[in-house]
Amino acid sequence: MESGLADGLEWRRSSRCNGGNCVEVAAQGDVVMVRSSADPEGTTLALNCDTWREWISRVKEGVFDQA
């Protein structure tokens, strides 16, 4: 993971990111913040830990893969 500091948070980006539109995450207490690296000043999602774990589980299952 690559990391960087912004807004007082340590944002992390997957090392598999190829320089395009990547998802960045940062932990803030028991909340996981999620944003796009292409628009770091844009919308940031705030997910509780349970929701984050569920989303990661579904990603690993391929639920969001395009046909």
PDB file of N, CA, C, O and CB in Angstrom:
ATOM      1  N   MET A   1       0.832  -1.184   0.000  1.00  0.00           N
ATOM      2  CA  MET A   1       0.000   0.000   0.000  1.00  0.00           C
ATOM      3  C   MET A   1       0.879   1.250   0.000  1.00  0.00           C
ATOM      4  O   MET A   1       1.878   1.317   0.715  1.00  0.00           O
ATOM      5  CB  MET A   1      -0.948  -0.003   1.212  1.00  0.00           C
ATOM      6  N   GLU A   2       0.497   2.230  -0.803  1.00  0.00           N
ATOM      7  CA  GLU A   2       1.131   3.525  -0.753  1.00  0.00           C
ATOM      8  C   GLU A   2       0.333   4.361   0.234  1.00  0.00           C
ATOM      9  O   GLU A   2      -0.877   4.178   0.363  1.00  0.00           O
ATOM     10  CB  GLU A   2       1.202   4.197  -2.170  1.00  0.00           C
ATOM     11  N   SER A   3       0.988   5.267   0.924  1.00  0.00           N
ATOM     12  CA  SER A   3       0.241   6.101   1.858  1.00  0.00           C
ATOM     13  C   SER A   3       0.620   7.561   1.681  1.00  0.00           C
ATOM     14  O   SER A   3       1.679   7.879   1.140  1.00  0.00           O
ATOM     15  CB  SER A   3       0.491   5.656   3.303  1.00  0.00           C
ATOM     16  N   GLY A   4      -0.249   8.438   2.140  1.00  0.00           N
ATOM     17  CA  GLY A   4       0.001   9.868   2.111  1.00  0.00           C
ATOM     18  C   GLY A   4      -0.859  10.548   3.139  1.00  0.00           C
ATOM     19  O   GLY A   4      -1.896  10.012   3.530  1.00  0.00           O
ATOM     20  N   LEU A   5      -0.450  11.729   3.592  1.00  0.00           N
ATOM     21  CA  LEU A   5      -1.215  12.456   4.594  1.00  0.00           C
ATOM     22  C   LEU A   5      -2.044  13.539   3.915  1.00  0.00           C
ATOM     23  O   LEU A   5      -1.536  14.288   3.081  1.00  0.00           O
ATOM     24  CB  LEU A   5      -0.280  13.071   5.662  1.00  0.00           C
ATOM     25  N   ALA A   6      -3.303  13.619   4.270  1.00  0.00           N
ATOM     26  CA  ALA A   6      -4.197  14.661   3.770  1.00  0.00           C
ATOM     27  C   ALA A   6      -5.298  14.850   4.788  1.00  0.00           C
ATOM     28  O   ALA A   6      -5.832  13.877   5.320  1.00  0.00           O
ATOM     29  CB  ALA A   6      -4.784  14.299   2.365  1.00  0.00           C
ATOM     30  N   ASP A   7      -5.639  16.084   5.061  1.00  0.00           N
ATOM     31  CA  ASP A   7      -6.721  16.388   6.003  1.00  0.00           C
ATOM     32  C   ASP A   7      -6.485  15.749   7.371  1.00  0.00           C
ATOM     33  O   ASP A   7      -7.440  15.441   8.084  1.00  0.00           O
ATOM     34  CB  ASP A   7      -8.057  15.914   5.436  1.00  0.00           C
ATOM     35  N   GLY A   8      -5.223  15.549   7.738  1.00  0.00           N
ATOM     36  CA  GLY A   8      -4.910  14.952   9.027  1.00  0.00           C
ATOM     37  C   GLY A   8      -5.091  13.448   9.063  1.00  0.00           C
ATOM     38  O   GLY A   8      -4.873  12.831  10.106  1.00  0.00           O
ATOM     39  N   LEU A   9      -5.485  12.839   7.951  1.00  0.00           N
ATOM     40  CA  LEU A   9      -5.674  11.393   7.885  1.00  0.00           C
ATOM     41  C   LEU A   9      -4.552  10.779   7.061  1.00  0.00           C
ATOM     42  O   LEU A   9      -4.002  11.424   6.169  1.00  0.00           O
ATOM     43  CB  LEU A   9      -7.058  11.039   7.279  1.00  0.00           C
ATOM     44  N   GLU A  10      -4.218   9.540   7.362  1.00  0.00           N
ATOM     45  CA  GLU A  10      -3.251   8.816   6.545  1.00  0.00           C
ATOM     46  C   GLU A  10      -4.022   8.001   5.521  1.00  0.00           C
ATOM     47  O   GLU A  10      -4.587   6.954   5.838  1.00  0.00           O
ATOM     48  CB  GLU A  10      -2.327   7.902   7.420  1.00  0.00           C
ATOM     49  N   TRP A  11      -4.037   8.491   4.292  1.00  0.00           N
ATOM     50  CA  TRP A  11      -4.751   7.824   3.207  1.00  0.00           C
ATOM     51  C   TRP A  11      -3.867   6.757   2.613  1.00  0.00           C
ATOM     52  O   TRP A  11      -2.674   6.978   2.403  1.00  0.00           O
ATOM     53  CB  TRP A  11      -5.190   8.829   2.124  1.00  0.00           C
ATOM     54  N   ARG A  12      -4.444   5.595   2.338  1.00  0.00           N
ATOM     55  CA  ARG A  12      -3.710   4.466   1.770  1.00  0.00           C
ATOM     56  C   ARG A  12      -4.324   4.074   0.436  1.00  0.00           C
ATOM     57  O   ARG A  12      -5.543   4.090   0.261  1.00  0.00           O
ATOM     58  CB  ARG A  12      -3.708   3.263   2.740  1.00  0.00           C
ATOM     59  N   ARG A  13      -3.448   3.722  -0.500  1.00  0.00           N
ATOM     60  CA  ARG A  13      -3.876   3.332  -1.842  1.00  0.00           C
ATOM     61  C   ARG A  13      -3.225   1.988  -2.165  1.00  0.00           C
ATOM     62  O   ARG A  13      -2.061   1.761  -1.833  1.00  0.00           O
ATOM     63  CB  ARG A  13      -3.495   4.427  -2.912  1.00  0.00           C
ATOM     64  N   SER A  14      -3.959   1.122  -2.799  1.00  0.00           N
ATOM     65  CA  SER A  14      -3.432  -0.188  -3.151  1.00  0.00           C
ATOM     66  C   SER A  14      -2.200  -0.052  -4.037  1.00  0.00           C
ATOM     67  O   SER A  14      -2.149   0.804  -4.921  1.00  0.00           O
ATOM     68  CB  SER A  14      -4.503  -1.025  -3.855  1.00  0.00           C
ATOM     69  N   SER A  15      -1.217  -0.897  -3.794  1.00  0.00           N
ATOM     70  CA  SER A  15      -0.016  -0.917  -4.639  1.00  0.00           C
ATOM     71  C   SER A  15      -0.360  -1.449  -6.031  1.00  0.00           C
ATOM     72  O   SER A  15       0.441  -1.315  -6.956  1.00  0.00           O
ATOM     73  CB  SER A  15       1.097  -1.785  -3.991  1.00  0.00           C
ATOM     74  N   ARG A  16      -1.533  -2.046  -6.189  1.00  0.00           N
ATOM     75  CA  ARG A  16      -1.979  -2.532  -7.507  1.00  0.00           C
ATOM     76  C   ARG A  16      -2.582  -1.424  -8.356  1.00  0.00           C
ATOM     77  O   ARG A  16      -2.908  -1.646  -9.522  1.00  0.00           O
ATOM     78  CB  ARG A  16      -2.999  -3.650  -7.337  1.00  0.00           C
ATOM     79  N   CYS A  17      -2.731  -0.251  -7.795  1.00  0.00           N
ATOM     80  CA  CYS A  17      -3.256   0.885  -8.543  1.00  0.00           C
ATOM     81  C   CYS A  17      -2.265   1.225  -9.650  1.00  0.00           C
ATOM     82  O   CYS A  17      -1.062   1.317  -9.405  1.00  0.00           O
ATOM     83  CB  CYS A  17      -3.505   2.117  -7.610  1.00  0.00           C
ATOM     84  N   ASN A  18      -2.765   1.410 -10.853  1.00  0.00           N
ATOM     85  CA  ASN A  18      -1.884   1.683 -11.986  1.00  0.00           C
ATOM     86  C   ASN A  18      -1.808   3.170 -12.318  1.00  0.00           C
ATOM     87  O   ASN A  18      -1.485   3.533 -13.450  1.00  0.00           O
ATOM     88  CB  ASN A  18      -2.354   0.914 -13.200  1.00  0.00           C
ATOM     89  N   GLY A  19      -2.097   4.023 -11.361  1.00  0.00           N
ATOM     90  CA  GLY A  19      -2.020   5.459 -11.595  1.00  0.00           C
ATOM     91  C   GLY A  19      -3.319   6.071 -12.080  1.00  0.00           C
ATOM     92  O   GLY A  19      -3.395   7.286 -12.268  1.00  0.00           O
ATOM     93  N   GLY A  20      -4.330   5.265 -12.286  1.00  0.00           N
ATOM     94  CA  GLY A  20      -5.622   5.756 -12.741  1.00  0.00           C
ATOM     95  C   GLY A  20      -6.524   6.113 -11.581  1.00  0.00           C
ATOM     96  O   GLY A  20      -6.063   6.608 -10.553  1.00  0.00           O
ATOM     97  N   ASN A  21      -7.796   5.863 -11.746  1.00  0.00           N
ATOM     98  CA  ASN A  21      -8.772   6.113 -10.688  1.00  0.00           C
ATOM     99  C   ASN A  21      -8.699   4.988  -9.674  1.00  0.00           C
ATOM    100  O   ASN A  21      -9.118   3.864  -9.951  1.00  0.00           O
ATOM    101  CB  ASN A  21     -10.207   6.241 -11.265  1.00  0.00           C
ATOM    102  N   CYS A  22      -8.176   5.285  -8.520  1.00  0.00           N
ATOM    103  CA  CYS A  22      -7.991   4.276  -7.475  1.00  0.00           C
ATOM    104  C   CYS A  22      -8.796   4.656  -6.241  1.00  0.00           C
ATOM    105  O   CYS A  22      -9.096   5.827  -6.011  1.00  0.00           O
ATOM    106  CB  CYS A  22      -6.494   4.121  -7.117  1.00  0.00           C
ATOM    107  N   VAL A  23      -9.132   3.664  -5.469  1.00  0.00           N
ATOM    108  CA  VAL A  23      -9.801   3.887  -4.194  1.00  0.00           C
ATOM    109  C   VAL A  23      -8.741   4.105  -3.130  1.00  0.00           C
ATOM    110  O   VAL A  23      -7.760   3.363  -3.060  1.00  0.00           O
ATOM    111  CB  VAL A  23     -10.731   2.694  -3.822  1.00  0.00           C
ATOM    112  N   GLU A  24      -8.937   5.119  -2.303  1.00  0.00           N
ATOM    113  CA  GLU A  24      -8.069   5.372  -1.160  1.00  0.00           C
ATOM    114  C   GLU A  24      -8.886   5.223   0.111  1.00  0.00           C
ATOM    115  O   GLU A  24     -10.069   5.564   0.133  1.00  0.00           O
ATOM    116  CB  GLU A  24      -7.421   6.783  -1.243  1.00  0.00           C
ATOM    117  N   VAL A  25      -8.271   4.719   1.162  1.00  0.00           N
ATOM    118  CA  VAL A  25      -8.956   4.539   2.435  1.00  0.00           C
ATOM    119  C   VAL A  25      -8.126   5.122   3.568  1.00  0.00           C
ATOM    120  O   VAL A  25      -6.900   5.189   3.486  1.00  0.00           O
ATOM    121  CB  VAL A  25      -9.243   3.055   2.692  1.00  0.00           C
ATOM    122  N   ALA A  26      -8.808   5.539   4.619  1.00  0.00           N
ATOM    123  CA  ALA A  26      -8.164   6.040   5.826  1.00  0.00           C
ATOM    124  C   ALA A  26      -9.049   5.676   7.005  1.00  0.00           C
ATOM    125  O   ALA A  26     -10.275   5.732   6.910  1.00  0.00           O
ATOM    126  CB  ALA A  26      -7.919   7.586   5.752  1.00  0.00           C
ATOM    127  N   ALA A  27      -8.430   5.303   8.113  1.00  0.00           N
ATOM    128  CA  ALA A  27      -9.183   4.976   9.328  1.00  0.00           C
ATOM    129  C   ALA A  27      -9.257   6.203  10.225  1.00  0.00           C
ATOM    130  O   ALA A  27      -8.281   6.936  10.386  1.00  0.00           O
ATOM    131  CB  ALA A  27      -8.532   3.786  10.086  1.00  0.00           C
ATOM    132  N   GLN A  28     -10.426   6.410  10.800  1.00  0.00           N
ATOM    133  CA  GLN A  28     -10.635   7.497  11.757  1.00  0.00           C
ATOM    134  C   GLN A  28     -11.494   6.936  12.879  1.00  0.00           C
ATOM    135  O   GLN A  28     -12.721   6.921  12.783  1.00  0.00           O
ATOM    136  CB  GLN A  28     -11.313   8.760  11.082  1.00  0.00           C
ATOM    137  N   GLY A  29     -10.848   6.478  13.939  1.00  0.00           N
ATOM    138  CA  GLY A  29     -11.566   5.809  15.018  1.00  0.00           C
ATOM    139  C   GLY A  29     -12.145   4.509  14.505  1.00  0.00           C
ATOM    140  O   GLY A  29     -11.419   3.689  13.943  1.00  0.00           O
ATOM    141  N   ASP A  30     -13.445   4.302  14.688  1.00  0.00           N
ATOM    142  CA  ASP A  30     -14.093   3.088  14.211  1.00  0.00           C
ATOM    143  C   ASP A  30     -14.814   3.307  12.880  1.00  0.00           C
ATOM    144  O   ASP A  30     -15.757   2.591  12.545  1.00  0.00           O
ATOM    145  CB  ASP A  30     -15.074   2.582  15.253  1.00  0.00           C
ATOM    146  N   VAL A  31     -14.350   4.311  12.129  1.00  0.00           N
ATOM    147  CA  VAL A  31     -14.916   4.637  10.822  1.00  0.00           C
ATOM    148  C   VAL A  31     -13.828   4.502   9.761  1.00  0.00           C
ATOM    149  O   VAL A  31     -12.684   4.901   9.979  1.00  0.00           O
ATOM    150  CB  VAL A  31     -15.522   6.075  10.816  1.00  0.00           C
ATOM    151  N   VAL A  32     -14.193   3.938   8.611  1.00  0.00           N
ATOM    152  CA  VAL A  32     -13.285   3.852   7.472  1.00  0.00           C
ATOM    153  C   VAL A  32     -13.761   4.870   6.443  1.00  0.00           C
ATOM    154  O   VAL A  32     -14.903   4.821   5.985  1.00  0.00           O
ATOM    155  CB  VAL A  32     -13.239   2.391   6.867  1.00  0.00           C
ATOM    156  N   MET A  33     -12.873   5.790   6.088  1.00  0.00           N
ATOM    157  CA  MET A  33     -13.171   6.815   5.096  1.00  0.00           C
ATOM    158  C   MET A  33     -12.701   6.294   3.737  1.00  0.00           C
ATOM    159  O   MET A  33     -11.624   5.707   3.639  1.00  0.00           O
ATOM    160  CB  MET A  33     -12.481   8.187   5.457  1.00  0.00           C
ATOM    161  N   VAL A  34     -13.500   6.504   2.691  1.00  0.00           N
ATOM    162  CA  VAL A  34     -13.198   6.012   1.350  1.00  0.00           C
ATOM    163  C   VAL A  34     -13.371   7.172   0.362  1.00  0.00           C
ATOM    164  O   VAL A  34     -14.357   7.906   0.412  1.00  0.00           O
ATOM    165  CB  VAL A  34     -14.124   4.796   0.968  1.00  0.00           C
ATOM    166  N   ARG A  35     -12.379   7.320  -0.546  1.00  0.00           N
ATOM    167  CA  ARG A  35     -12.456   8.381  -1.556  1.00  0.00           C
ATOM    168  C   ARG A  35     -11.770   7.925  -2.840  1.00  0.00           C
ATOM    169  O   ARG A  35     -11.103   6.891  -2.868  1.00  0.00           O
ATOM    170  CB  ARG A  35     -11.810   9.690  -1.031  1.00  0.00           C
ATOM    171  N   SER A  36     -11.939   8.697  -3.882  1.00  0.00           N
ATOM    172  CA  SER A  36     -11.293   8.435  -5.162  1.00  0.00           C
ATOM    173  C   SER A  36      -9.985   9.211  -5.229  1.00  0.00           C
ATOM    174  O   SER A  36      -9.945  10.391  -4.880  1.00  0.00           O
ATOM    175  CB  SER A  36     -12.223   8.815  -6.345  1.00  0.00           C
ATOM    176  N   SER A  37      -8.915   8.557  -5.674  1.00  0.00           N
ATOM    177  CA  SER A  37      -7.636   9.249  -5.819  1.00  0.00           C
ATOM    178  C   SER A  37      -7.689  10.287  -6.937  1.00  0.00           C
ATOM    179  O   SER A  37      -6.917  11.246  -6.931  1.00  0.00           O
ATOM    180  CB  SER A  37      -6.519   8.244  -6.092  1.00  0.00           C
ATOM    181  N   ALA A  38      -8.596  10.099  -7.894  1.00  0.00           N
ATOM    182  CA  ALA A  38      -8.735  11.042  -8.997  1.00  0.00           C
ATOM    183  C   ALA A  38      -9.357  12.361  -8.551  1.00  0.00           C
ATOM    184  O   ALA A  38      -9.177  13.384  -9.212  1.00  0.00           O
ATOM    185  CB  ALA A  38      -9.572  10.428 -10.099  1.00  0.00           C
ATOM    186  N   ASP A  39     -10.089  12.348  -7.431  1.00  0.00           N
ATOM    187  CA  ASP A  39     -10.760  13.546  -6.926  1.00  0.00           C
ATOM    188  C   ASP A  39     -10.706  13.563  -5.399  1.00  0.00           C
ATOM    189  O   ASP A  39     -11.738  13.427  -4.742  1.00  0.00           O
ATOM    190  CB  ASP A  39     -12.233  13.604  -7.422  1.00  0.00           C
ATOM    191  N   PRO A  40      -9.502  13.728  -4.827  1.00  0.00           N
ATOM    192  CA  PRO A  40      -9.375  13.659  -3.367  1.00  0.00           C
ATOM    193  C   PRO A  40     -10.141  14.742  -2.610  1.00  0.00           C
ATOM    194  O   PRO A  40     -10.403  14.591  -1.417  1.00  0.00           O
ATOM    195  CB  PRO A  40      -7.936  13.742  -2.996  1.00  0.00           C
ATOM    196  N   GLU A  41     -10.499  15.821  -3.283  1.00  0.00           N
ATOM    197  CA  GLU A  41     -11.283  16.878  -2.642  1.00  0.00           C
ATOM    198  C   GLU A  41     -12.778  16.651  -2.813  1.00  0.00           C
ATOM    199  O   GLU A  41     -13.585  17.416  -2.284  1.00  0.00           O
ATOM    200  CB  GLU A  41     -10.899  18.239  -3.210  1.00  0.00           C
ATOM    201  N   GLY A  42     -13.154  15.609  -3.544  1.00  0.00           N
ATOM    202  CA  GLY A  42     -14.560  15.307  -3.812  1.00  0.00           C
ATOM    203  C   GLY A  42     -15.207  14.566  -2.658  1.00  0.00           C
ATOM    204  O   GLY A  42     -14.770  14.676  -1.512  1.00  0.00           O
ATOM    205  N   THR A  43     -16.232  13.824  -2.961  1.00  0.00           N
ATOM    206  CA  THR A  43     -17.014  13.100  -1.975  1.00  0.00           C
ATOM    207  C   THR A  43     -16.178  12.048  -1.259  1.00  0.00           C
ATOM    208  O   THR A  43     -15.416  11.312  -1.886  1.00  0.00           O
ATOM    209  CB  THR A  43     -18.214  12.451  -2.634  1.00  0.00           C
ATOM    210  N   THR A  44     -16.328  11.986   0.051  1.00  0.00           N
ATOM    211  CA  THR A  44     -15.697  10.958   0.867  1.00  0.00           C
ATOM    212  C   THR A  44     -16.799  10.183   1.575  1.00  0.00           C
ATOM    213  O   THR A  44     -17.670  10.769   2.218  1.00  0.00           O
ATOM    214  CB  THR A  44     -14.687  11.578   1.893  1.00  0.00           C
ATOM    215  N   LEU A  45     -16.753   8.870   1.451  1.00  0.00           N
ATOM    216  CA  LEU A  45     -17.722   8.026   2.143  1.00  0.00           C
ATOM    217  C   LEU A  45     -17.195   7.673   3.516  1.00  0.00           C
ATOM    218  O   LEU A  45     -15.995   7.450   3.680  1.00  0.00           O
ATOM    219  CB  LEU A  45     -18.024   6.750   1.335  1.00  0.00           C
ATOM    220  N   ALA A  46     -18.063   7.620   4.494  1.00  0.00           N
ATOM    221  CA  ALA A  46     -17.703   7.207   5.845  1.00  0.00           C
ATOM    222  C   ALA A  46     -18.491   5.941   6.170  1.00  0.00           C
ATOM    223  O   ALA A  46     -19.720   5.965   6.243  1.00  0.00           O
ATOM    224  CB  ALA A  46     -17.991   8.346   6.892  1.00  0.00           C
ATOM    225  N   LEU A  47     -17.775   4.840   6.365  1.00  0.00           N
ATOM    226  CA  LEU A  47     -18.404   3.551   6.631  1.00  0.00           C
ATOM    227  C   LEU A  47     -18.006   3.055   8.007  1.00  0.00           C
ATOM    228  O   LEU A  47     -16.849   3.188   8.405  1.00  0.00           O
ATOM    229  CB  LEU A  47     -18.019   2.522   5.558  1.00  0.00           C
ATOM    230  N   ASN A  48     -18.969   2.477   8.748  1.00  0.00           N
ATOM    231  CA  ASN A  48     -18.575   1.872  10.013  1.00  0.00           C
ATOM    232  C   ASN A  48     -17.812   0.582   9.697  1.00  0.00           C
ATOM    233  O   ASN A  48     -17.896   0.070   8.581  1.00  0.00           O
ATOM    234  CB  ASN A  48     -19.825   1.592  10.929  1.00  0.00           C
ATOM    235  N   CYS A  49     -17.088   0.069  10.653  1.00  0.00           N
ATOM    236  CA  CYS A  49     -16.219  -1.091  10.424  1.00  0.00           C
ATOM    237  C   CYS A  49     -16.981  -2.310   9.919  1.00  0.00           C
ATOM    238  O   CYS A  49     -16.480  -3.030   9.055  1.00  0.00           O
ATOM    239  CB  CYS A  49     -15.493  -1.447  11.699  1.00  0.00           C
ATOM    240  N   ASP A  50     -18.173  -2.553  10.436  1.00  0.00           N
ATOM    241  CA  ASP A  50     -18.957  -3.708   9.982  1.00  0.00           C
ATOM    242  C   ASP A  50     -19.340  -3.580   8.507  1.00  0.00           C
ATOM    243  O   ASP A  50     -19.256  -4.551   7.755  1.00  0.00           O
ATOM    244  CB  ASP A  50     -20.221  -3.861  10.838  1.00  0.00           C
ATOM    245  N   THR A  51     -19.756  -2.394   8.100  1.00  0.00           N
ATOM    246  CA  THR A  51     -20.118  -2.159   6.706  1.00  0.00           C
ATOM    247  C   THR A  51     -18.897  -2.311   5.808  1.00  0.00           C
ATOM    248  O   THR A  51     -18.992  -2.897   4.729  1.00  0.00           O
ATOM    249  CB  THR A  51     -20.736  -0.761   6.535  1.00  0.00           C
ATOM    250  N   TRP A  52     -17.750  -1.791   6.240  1.00  0.00           N
ATOM    251  CA  TRP A  52     -16.508  -1.922   5.485  1.00  0.00           C
ATOM    252  C   TRP A  52     -16.139  -3.397   5.296  1.00  0.00           C
ATOM    253  O   TRP A  52     -15.802  -3.813   4.187  1.00  0.00           O
ATOM    254  CB  TRP A  52     -15.368  -1.172   6.198  1.00  0.00           C
ATOM    255  N   ARG A  53     -16.200  -4.177   6.358  1.00  0.00           N
ATOM    256  CA  ARG A  53     -15.876  -5.602   6.266  1.00  0.00           C
ATOM    257  C   ARG A  53     -16.818  -6.330   5.311  1.00  0.00           C
ATOM    258  O   ARG A  53     -16.381  -7.184   4.539  1.00  0.00           O
ATOM    259  CB  ARG A  53     -15.938  -6.249   7.650  1.00  0.00           C
ATOM    260  N   GLU A  54     -18.097  -5.999   5.360  1.00  0.00           N
ATOM    261  CA  GLU A  54     -19.081  -6.605   4.464  1.00  0.00           C
ATOM    262  C   GLU A  54     -18.778  -6.250   3.016  1.00  0.00           C
ATOM    263  O   GLU A  54     -18.836  -7.112   2.139  1.00  0.00           O
ATOM    264  CB  GLU A  54     -20.501  -6.153   4.835  1.00  0.00           C
ATOM    265  N   TRP A  55     -18.458  -4.997   2.761  1.00  0.00           N
ATOM    266  CA  TRP A  55     -18.147  -4.562   1.403  1.00  0.00           C
ATOM    267  C   TRP A  55     -16.905  -5.283   0.880  1.00  0.00           C
ATOM    268  O   TRP A  55     -16.902  -5.766  -0.252  1.00  0.00           O
ATOM    269  CB  TRP A  55     -17.938  -3.036   1.360  1.00  0.00           C
ATOM    270  N   ILE A  56     -15.862  -5.360   1.686  1.00  0.00           N
ATOM    271  CA  ILE A  56     -14.626  -6.067   1.280  1.00  0.00           C
ATOM    272  C   ILE A  56     -14.927  -7.536   0.997  1.00  0.00           C
ATOM    273  O   ILE A  56     -14.417  -8.096   0.026  1.00  0.00           O
ATOM    274  CB  ILE A  56     -13.531  -5.949   2.383  1.00  0.00           C
ATOM    275  N   SER A  57     -15.738  -8.156   1.824  1.00  0.00           N
ATOM    276  CA  SER A  57     -16.114  -9.553   1.619  1.00  0.00           C
ATOM    277  C   SER A  57     -16.800  -9.730   0.269  1.00  0.00           C
ATOM    278  O   SER A  57     -16.503 -10.675  -0.462  1.00  0.00           O
ATOM    279  CB  SER A  57     -17.035 -10.035   2.752  1.00  0.00           C
ATOM    280  N   ARG A  58     -17.708  -8.831  -0.060  1.00  0.00           N
ATOM    281  CA  ARG A  58     -18.432  -8.918  -1.336  1.00  0.00           C
ATOM    282  C   ARG A  58     -17.507  -8.658  -2.527  1.00  0.00           C
ATOM    283  O   ARG A  58     -17.665  -9.275  -3.580  1.00  0.00           O
ATOM    284  CB  ARG A  58     -19.596  -7.918  -1.354  1.00  0.00           C
ATOM    285  N   VAL A  59     -16.557  -7.761  -2.366  1.00  0.00           N
ATOM    286  CA  VAL A  59     -15.578  -7.527  -3.433  1.00  0.00           C
ATOM    287  C   VAL A  59     -14.796  -8.808  -3.695  1.00  0.00           C
ATOM    288  O   VAL A  59     -14.613  -9.200  -4.847  1.00  0.00           O
ATOM    289  CB  VAL A  59     -14.612  -6.364  -3.062  1.00  0.00           C
ATOM    290  N   LYS A  60     -14.334  -9.459  -2.636  1.00  0.00           N
ATOM    291  CA  LYS A  60     -13.563 -10.689  -2.781  1.00  0.00           C
ATOM    292  C   LYS A  60     -14.393 -11.806  -3.415  1.00  0.00           C
ATOM    293  O   LYS A  60     -13.848 -12.653  -4.122  1.00  0.00           O
ATOM    294  CB  LYS A  60     -13.037 -11.138  -1.424  1.00  0.00           C
ATOM    295  N   GLU A  61     -15.709 -11.815  -3.168  1.00  0.00           N
ATOM    296  CA  GLU A  61     -16.602 -12.814  -3.752  1.00  0.00           C
ATOM    297  C   GLU A  61     -16.886 -12.529  -5.229  1.00  0.00           C
ATOM    298  O   GLU A  61     -17.425 -13.386  -5.929  1.00  0.00           O
ATOM    299  CB  GLU A  61     -17.913 -12.865  -2.970  1.00  0.00           C
ATOM    300  N   GLY A  62     -16.534 -11.346  -5.703  1.00  0.00           N
ATOM    301  CA  GLY A  62     -16.775 -10.981  -7.095  1.00  0.00           C
ATOM    302  C   GLY A  62     -18.153 -10.413  -7.362  1.00  0.00           C
ATOM    303  O   GLY A  62     -18.568 -10.308  -8.516  1.00  0.00           O
ATOM    304  N   VAL A  63     -18.869 -10.043  -6.306  1.00  0.00           N
ATOM    305  CA  VAL A  63     -20.239  -9.534  -6.457  1.00  0.00           C
ATOM    306  C   VAL A  63     -20.290  -8.319  -7.389  1.00  0.00           C
ATOM    307  O   VAL A  63     -21.264  -8.147  -8.123  1.00  0.00           O
ATOM    308  CB  VAL A  63     -20.820  -9.163  -5.084  1.00  0.00           C
ATOM    309  N   PHE A  64     -19.260  -7.481  -7.367  1.00  0.00           N
ATOM    310  CA  PHE A  64     -19.277  -6.248  -8.152  1.00  0.00           C
ATOM    311  C   PHE A  64     -18.533  -6.361  -9.478  1.00  0.00           C
ATOM    312  O   PHE A  64     -18.414  -5.375 -10.205  1.00  0.00           O
ATOM    313  CB  PHE A  64     -18.683  -5.133  -7.347  1.00  0.00           C
ATOM    314  N   ASP A  65     -18.033  -7.545  -9.799  1.00  0.00           N
ATOM    315  CA  ASP A  65     -17.329  -7.744 -11.063  1.00  0.00           C
ATOM    316  C   ASP A  65     -18.298  -7.544 -12.224  1.00  0.00           C
ATOM    317  O   ASP A  65     -19.467  -7.924 -12.150  1.00  0.00           O
ATOM    318  CB  ASP A  65     -16.686  -9.155 -11.122  1.00  0.00           C
ATOM    319  N   GLN A  66     -17.798  -6.951 -13.279  1.00  0.00           N
ATOM    320  CA  GLN A  66     -18.625  -6.759 -14.461  1.00  0.00           C
ATOM    321  C   GLN A  66     -18.558  -8.006 -15.328  1.00  0.00           C
ATOM    322  O   GLN A  66     -17.510  -8.642 -15.438  1.00  0.00           O
ATOM    323  CB  GLN A  66     -18.174  -5.513 -15.257  1.00  0.00           C
ATOM    324  N   ALA A  67     -19.681  -8.350 -15.940  1.00  0.00           N
ATOM    325  CA  ALA A  67     -19.751  -9.554 -16.786  1.00  0.00           C
ATOM    326  C   ALA A  67     -18.999  -9.369 -18.076  1.00  0.00           C
ATOM    327  O   ALA A  67     -18.956 -10.282 -18.901  1.00  0.00           O
ATOM    328  CB  ALA A  67     -21.192  -9.915 -17.089  1.00  0.00           C
TER     329      ALA A  67
END
